[in-house]
XYZ file of C-alpha atoms in Angstrom:
297
model
C -83.543 -11.249 33.401
C -87.126 -11.951 32.017
C -87.121 -13.938 34.991
C -85.865 -11.735 37.973
C -88.768 -9.046 36.021
C -91.708 -11.424 36.129
C -90.605 -12.421 39.468
C -90.784 -8.614 40.919
C -93.994 -8.041 39.061
C -95.916 -11.183 40.645
C -94.461 -10.103 43.803
C -95.838 -7.022 43.429
C -99.249 -8.178 42.492
C -99.085 -10.511 45.159
C -98.952 -7.792 47.741
C -101.466 -5.776 46.054
C -103.966 -8.517 47.645
C -102.024 -9.493 50.740
C -101.048 -7.847 53.913
C -97.518 -8.968 55.480
C -96.387 -8.880 58.901
C -93.087 -9.057 60.780
C -92.876 -9.804 64.284
C -90.085 -11.551 66.198
C -91.070 -15.470 66.753
C -90.765 -17.734 69.635
C -87.467 -19.857 68.368
C -84.398 -19.856 67.663
C -81.851 -21.538 65.231
C -78.673 -23.566 66.190
C -75.510 -24.915 65.402
C -75.624 -28.253 67.998
C -72.520 -30.230 68.663
C -72.670 -34.134 69.114
C -71.308 -33.832 72.386
C -70.671 -37.360 72.738
C -67.789 -37.001 69.887
C -64.401 -36.981 70.807
C -63.510 -33.391 69.206
C -66.335 -31.613 71.331
C -66.179 -32.873 74.485
C -63.563 -29.981 74.844
C -65.773 -27.061 75.624
C -62.333 -24.581 74.247
C -63.313 -26.258 70.983
C -67.029 -25.437 71.468
C -66.040 -21.853 72.396
C -63.597 -21.738 69.664
C -66.287 -22.412 66.696
C -68.731 -20.049 68.726
C -65.677 -16.993 68.105
C -65.221 -18.017 64.488
C -68.958 -17.797 63.763
C -70.363 -14.004 62.404
C -73.796 -14.064 63.282
C -74.337 -10.921 61.696
C -73.133 -11.987 58.575
C -76.011 -15.309 58.680
C -78.779 -12.911 59.730
C -77.857 -10.106 56.681
C -76.910 -12.031 53.900
C -79.457 -15.036 54.697
C -82.054 -13.503 56.446
C -81.723 -10.211 55.304
C -81.829 -8.735 58.314
C -84.894 -10.257 59.772
C -83.850 -11.736 63.050
C -81.747 -11.189 66.109
C -78.716 -12.660 67.743
C -79.116 -15.523 69.753
C -77.207 -15.960 73.135
C -79.263 -18.592 74.684
C -82.407 -20.960 74.683
C -85.028 -18.198 75.640
C -86.164 -15.284 73.392
C -85.456 -11.575 73.897
C -89.275 -11.014 74.626
C -89.385 -14.027 77.099
C -89.564 -13.009 80.727
C -86.655 -15.716 81.243
C -84.513 -14.483 78.688
C -81.284 -13.076 80.356
C -80.241 -9.458 78.818
C -76.904 -9.489 81.262
C -75.478 -12.650 78.795
C -72.804 -10.976 76.744
C -72.628 -13.336 73.411
C -68.979 -14.783 72.459
C -67.747 -12.199 69.866
C -66.947 -13.111 66.381
C -63.244 -13.122 66.660
C -61.052 -15.286 64.333
C -57.792 -14.931 66.452
C -59.589 -15.848 69.534
C -60.915 -18.720 68.057
C -57.524 -19.612 66.791
C -55.839 -18.997 70.671
C -58.635 -21.429 72.177
C -57.891 -24.696 69.492
C -54.202 -23.795 70.469
C -54.740 -24.085 73.761
C -57.109 -27.412 73.110
C -53.981 -28.735 71.556
C -54.610 -27.971 67.919
C -51.493 -26.959 66.054
C -52.049 -24.930 62.289
C -50.709 -25.712 59.462
C -49.806 -22.889 57.504
C -49.028 -24.261 54.337
C -52.313 -26.438 54.449
C -54.338 -24.049 56.180
C -55.680 -26.256 58.667
C -55.328 -27.342 62.596
C -54.044 -30.691 62.879
C -52.927 -32.803 66.315
C -50.889 -35.555 66.719
C -51.405 -38.855 68.218
C -49.781 -41.962 68.936
C -51.577 -45.480 67.642
C -50.374 -48.525 67.561
C -46.745 -46.998 68.448
C -47.009 -44.843 65.344
C -47.439 -40.835 64.841
C -50.838 -40.030 63.056
C -51.607 -36.657 62.505
C -55.042 -35.803 61.884
C -57.490 -32.536 60.420
C -59.661 -30.765 62.221
C -62.437 -31.544 59.914
C -65.913 -32.660 60.661
C -69.572 -32.994 59.197
C -72.501 -30.914 59.588
C -75.999 -32.224 58.623
C -79.179 -29.702 57.928
C -82.502 -30.883 56.835
C -83.394 -31.142 53.127
C -86.389 -28.607 51.764
C -85.203 -25.597 54.339
C -82.766 -23.204 51.808
C -82.073 -20.626 54.928
C -80.470 -23.540 57.318
C -78.705 -25.005 54.018
C -77.508 -21.275 53.221
C -76.590 -21.137 57.378
C -74.292 -24.461 56.416
C -72.585 -22.604 53.517
C -71.895 -19.322 55.300
C -70.512 -21.553 59.013
C -68.665 -23.666 56.335
C -66.530 -21.135 55.255
C -66.313 -18.684 58.264
C -64.343 -21.763 59.845
C -62.599 -22.658 56.871
C -60.704 -19.333 56.973
C -60.353 -20.415 60.955
C -57.862 -23.180 60.071
C -61.359 -25.896 60.550
C -63.024 -27.957 57.391
C -66.251 -28.482 57.357
C -68.428 -30.852 54.800
C -72.183 -30.438 54.963
C -74.951 -32.959 54.494
C -78.317 -32.416 53.397
C -80.916 -35.071 54.251
C -84.240 -36.061 53.241
C -86.368 -35.266 56.897
C -87.291 -38.817 57.671
C -83.665 -39.934 57.489
C -82.131 -36.973 59.146
C -84.214 -37.976 62.068
C -84.084 -41.755 61.661
C -80.568 -42.733 60.598
C -78.787 -39.462 62.299
C -80.583 -37.722 65.052
C -82.244 -40.582 66.853
C -79.177 -42.858 67.047
C -76.891 -39.836 67.333
C -74.704 -40.842 64.168
C -73.774 -37.331 63.419
C -71.338 -34.361 64.981
C -73.084 -31.476 64.085
C -76.385 -30.116 63.178
C -78.418 -26.666 62.192
C -81.761 -27.429 63.820
C -84.354 -24.703 65.568
C -86.701 -25.077 68.257
C -89.944 -23.628 68.316
C -90.951 -22.664 71.912
C -94.108 -22.543 73.813
C -94.796 -19.038 75.929
C -93.672 -21.006 79.299
C -89.824 -21.573 79.542
C -89.735 -25.145 80.893
C -87.293 -26.583 78.839
C -86.647 -30.088 80.624
C -87.305 -32.002 77.734
C -84.375 -30.123 75.802
C -81.791 -30.249 78.245
C -82.255 -32.255 81.349
C -79.676 -35.310 81.485
C -82.488 -37.909 81.604
C -83.661 -36.881 78.122
C -80.596 -38.192 76.291
C -82.194 -41.823 75.127
C -82.751 -42.388 71.330
C -86.275 -40.296 70.365
C -85.954 -37.572 73.525
C -84.829 -33.866 72.691
C -81.451 -33.665 74.432
C -79.732 -35.258 71.326
C -76.472 -33.249 71.738
C -76.150 -35.377 74.944
C -75.983 -32.219 77.419
C -75.336 -32.936 80.743
C -74.727 -30.071 83.724
C -76.300 -31.326 87.257
C -76.662 -27.644 88.180
C -78.697 -27.103 85.320
C -80.783 -30.378 85.652
C -81.435 -29.163 89.430
C -82.666 -25.749 88.031
C -84.756 -27.187 85.588
C -86.374 -29.191 88.396
C -86.810 -26.649 90.405
C -88.714 -24.377 87.675
C -90.967 -27.002 87.124
C -91.954 -27.311 91.100
C -92.209 -23.593 91.557
C -95.236 -21.460 91.510
C -93.619 -17.713 92.363
C -93.144 -15.914 89.668
C -90.036 -13.868 90.528
C -88.194 -17.145 91.622
C -89.216 -18.954 88.179
C -87.673 -15.473 86.523
C -84.576 -15.707 88.281
C -84.338 -19.664 87.835
C -84.468 -19.691 84.038
C -82.336 -16.606 83.880
C -79.476 -18.610 85.654
C -80.262 -21.372 83.213
C -79.462 -19.143 80.255
C -76.345 -17.790 81.362
C -75.460 -21.473 82.268
C -76.266 -23.095 78.838
C -74.590 -20.062 77.199
C -71.334 -20.560 79.223
C -71.267 -24.631 78.143
C -71.963 -23.869 74.325
C -73.711 -27.163 73.938
C -75.207 -25.161 70.645
C -73.899 -22.027 69.436
C -77.487 -20.162 68.931
C -77.684 -18.760 66.189
C -80.495 -16.134 65.900
C -83.979 -15.659 66.849
C -85.918 -15.322 63.397
C -88.641 -12.885 63.053
C -92.461 -14.263 62.024
C -93.356 -13.025 58.289
C -97.216 -14.596 57.671
C -99.108 -12.914 54.542
C -102.764 -12.675 55.461
C -105.042 -11.668 52.377
C -106.589 -8.063 53.130
C -110.143 -9.177 52.694
C -110.059 -10.140 56.212
C -110.502 -7.387 58.916
C -109.654 -7.135 62.366
C -106.004 -8.950 61.925
C -104.071 -7.640 65.060
C -100.288 -8.155 65.952
C -99.141 -8.072 69.327
C -96.551 -9.532 71.631
C -97.925 -12.414 71.080
C -97.888 -12.772 67.408
C -100.965 -12.560 64.887
C -103.623 -15.556 65.751
C -104.300 -14.020 69.347
C -107.736 -13.103 68.210
C -108.339 -15.210 65.501
C -111.887 -15.623 66.884
C -112.653 -12.082 65.946
C -111.577 -12.155 62.613
C -113.940 -11.255 59.704
C -114.710 -10.995 56.143
C -117.106 -8.062 54.986
C -120.349 -9.826 53.345
C -119.684 -8.511 50.142
C -116.175 -9.914 50.142
C -116.769 -13.597 50.976
C -115.877 -16.368 48.478
C -116.997 -19.362 50.429
C -119.918 -20.582 51.986
C -120.192 -22.695 54.403
C -122.743 -25.450 55.092
C -123.519 -26.460 58.633
């Protein structure tokens, strides 16, 4: 009780001296599938998982409402964002139906989907289960993973979570493609060129298409987008990319988070625009009587 009270007063004291800002970030968080893994080669399975995840619950529970539901690789404030893309609705029954269409059978006793196959003449039954990895030191991603674990268990999918130290996470899992699913995020530039994330040529170790996404149509559009100077034509290209990637479900796009920086109240001329907070940084100043530090040139 004392701990909560102390934190509350520390929070109040902090904001006596600091201004807080909140605006949409140019980034998104996603659940990515290793598309080389047998479990995720079937698009119906990926769609089922998309329908089983309640993104609004994640946003309200983990981000306290400070995010928007994501539908694709471009945030809503980007001119490349395709507002006509309709997200996969949260629908557990539809998720179960899609898993059945993909050849999985629900076991009501064990409350899990299973599939039978023959190995060396013997019948074997496997459960639908996979490991979800994310990086240490990011509590929001860890909590998101736990909510997804529970939501998927409700439709008959078992998920094990592994939280890994960053260097091990990248070098032992992401680079060698030694993972099944991953929670990560991308911070984006204002230009929508995401060739390095989605083009099929970018799948080698150390490159950013580590989910191994391949779509020849998206490849062509990414190439055209880099060569085209006409703004309206580029807009059409990237909005089509948004639509196609959403349909393919290489990621379940989870949310576009808000940026929430704080700046000491001594700093004047701090303004937020669509470009964010630092756009006019060169004009920030501290009145002489509030200056604390001496710069020696």
